[in-house]
Amino acid sequence: MAAFKFRLAKVLKVREIREEQSKFKWAQEERLAHEERARLARLRDTEQEIKNFGYGQGEITLRLAMYEYLEALGRRIEHQEERVAVQEKAADRAKEAWFEARKERKKVTTLRERQHAAFIKEELSREQKALDDMRPRTLL
């Protein structure tokens, strides 16, 4: 039996490499988005702690300082929310690119599987024909 040789093996290899690269890129973007969400959560926790502390104070100067700090913290939270949104969009784009690369690799893989199945079928057919030719024929 002859060995199967897929003519588009190099194309398949390139598609596999692209898929792995895009998967890695998506993982990086997702990790960065997770970090941005964690920063936002820490800022919100800090805001809640400041509110809890500040509202318990009876001194007006502390309350005024708290309000100023909360205002600045609110701007930081808004900025962080924007960063989270931008990073999540980047992660979504990277995920779409990964899915596209995966689809392209799957096309070539499917073609390889079909060609391999056709090759096996042809080899078995050839083998059967050779066996049929070896069988002694009886005279009628």
C-alpha positions in Angstrom: 0.0 0.0 0.0 1.4 3.4 -1.0 1.6 6.2 1.6 -1.0 8.9 1.6 0.4 12.3 0.7 -1.7 15.4 1.2 -0.8 18.1 -1.3 -2.0 20.9 0.9 -0.1 19.8 3.9 1.8 23.1 4.1 -1.4 25.1 3.8 -2.8 23.0 6.6 0.3 23.7 8.7 0.0 27.4 8.1 -3.7 27.4 9.1 -2.9 25.5 12.2 -0.2 28.0 13.2 -2.6 30.9 12.5 -5.2 29.3 14.6 -2.8 28.8 17.5 -1.6 32.4 17.2 -5.1 33.8 17.2 -6.1 31.6 20.1 -3.0 32.9 22.1 -3.9 36.5 21.1 -7.5 36.0 22.3 -6.2 34.5 25.6 -4.0 37.6 26.1 -6.8 40.0 25.4 -9.2 38.1 27.7 -6.6 38.2 30.5 -6.1 41.9 30.1 -9.9 42.4 30.2 -10.1 40.3 33.4 -7.4 42.5 34.9 -9.3 45.7 33.9 -12.5 44.3 35.4 -10.6 43.5 38.6 -9.2 47.0 38.8 -12.7 48.4 38.4 -14.0 46.1 41.2 -11.2 47.3 43.5 -12.1 50.9 42.8 -15.8 50.2 43.5 -14.8 48.4 46.8 -12.7 51.4 47.8 -15.6 53.7 47.0 -17.9 51.7 49.2 -15.4 51.6 52.1 -14.9 55.4 51.9 -18.7 55.9 52.0 -19.1 53.5 54.9 -16.3 55.3 56.8 -17.3 58.8 55.8 -21.0 58.6 56.7 -20.1 57.4 60.1 -18.1 60.6 60.8 -19.8 63.5 62.5 -17.2 66.1 61.7 -18.1 68.2 58.7 -14.5 68.7 57.5 -14.1 64.9 57.2 -17.4 64.7 55.3 -16.3 67.4 52.9 -13.0 65.7 52.3 -14.9 62.5 51.7 -17.1 64.1 49.1 -14.2 65.5 47.3 -12.4 62.2 47.3 -15.5 60.4 46.2 -15.9 62.8 43.3 -12.3 62.1 42.2 -12.8 58.4 42.7 -16.0 58.6 40.6 -14.0 60.0 37.7 -11.5 57.2 38.1 -14.3 54.7 38.1 -15.8 56.2 34.9 -12.4 56.1 33.3 -11.9 52.5 34.3 -15.3 51.5 33.0 -14.3 53.0 29.6 -11.0 51.0 29.8 -13.0 47.8 30.6 -15.3 48.4 27.6 -12.4 49.0 25.2 -10.6 45.9 26.4 -13.7 43.7 26.2 -14.2 44.9 22.6 -10.6 44.0 21.9 -11.1 40.6 23.4 -14.3 40.0 21.4 -12.5 41.0 18.2 -9.6 38.6 19.1 -12.2 35.8 19.8 -13.9 36.4 16.4 -10.4 36.3 14.7 -9.7 33.0 16.5 -13.1 31.5 15.4 -12.4 32.6 11.8 -8.9 31.0 11.9 -10.4 27.9 13.4 -13.0 27.8 10.6 -10.3 28.2 7.9 -8.2 25.4 9.5 -11.3 23.2 9.7 -12.0 23.6 5.9 -8.5 22.3 5.0 -8.7 19.5 7.6 -12.1 18.4 6.2 -10.5 18.4 2.7 -7.6 16.3 4.0 -10.0 13.8 5.6 -12.0 13.5 2.4 -8.9 13.0 0.3 -7.6 10.4 2.7 -10.9 8.5 2.7 -10.9 8.5 -1.1 -7.3 7.3 -1.1 -8.1 4.4 1.2 -11.1 3.5 -0.9 -9.0 3.6 -4.1 -6.2 1.5 -2.4 -8.7 -1.1 -1.2 -10.3 -1.2 -4.7 -6.8 -1.8 -6.2 -6.0 -4.4 -3.7 -9.3 -6.2 -4.3 -8.7 -6.1 -8.1 -5.3 -7.6 -7.6 -6.7 -10.4 -5.5 -9.4 -11.0 -8.1 -6.8 -11.2 -10.9 -4.9 -13.9 -8.8 -7.9 -16.1 -8.4 -7.8 -19.1 -10.8 -10.6 -19.0 -13.4 -12.5 -22.1 -14.1 -13.4 -23.1 -17.6 -17.1 -23.4 -18.3 
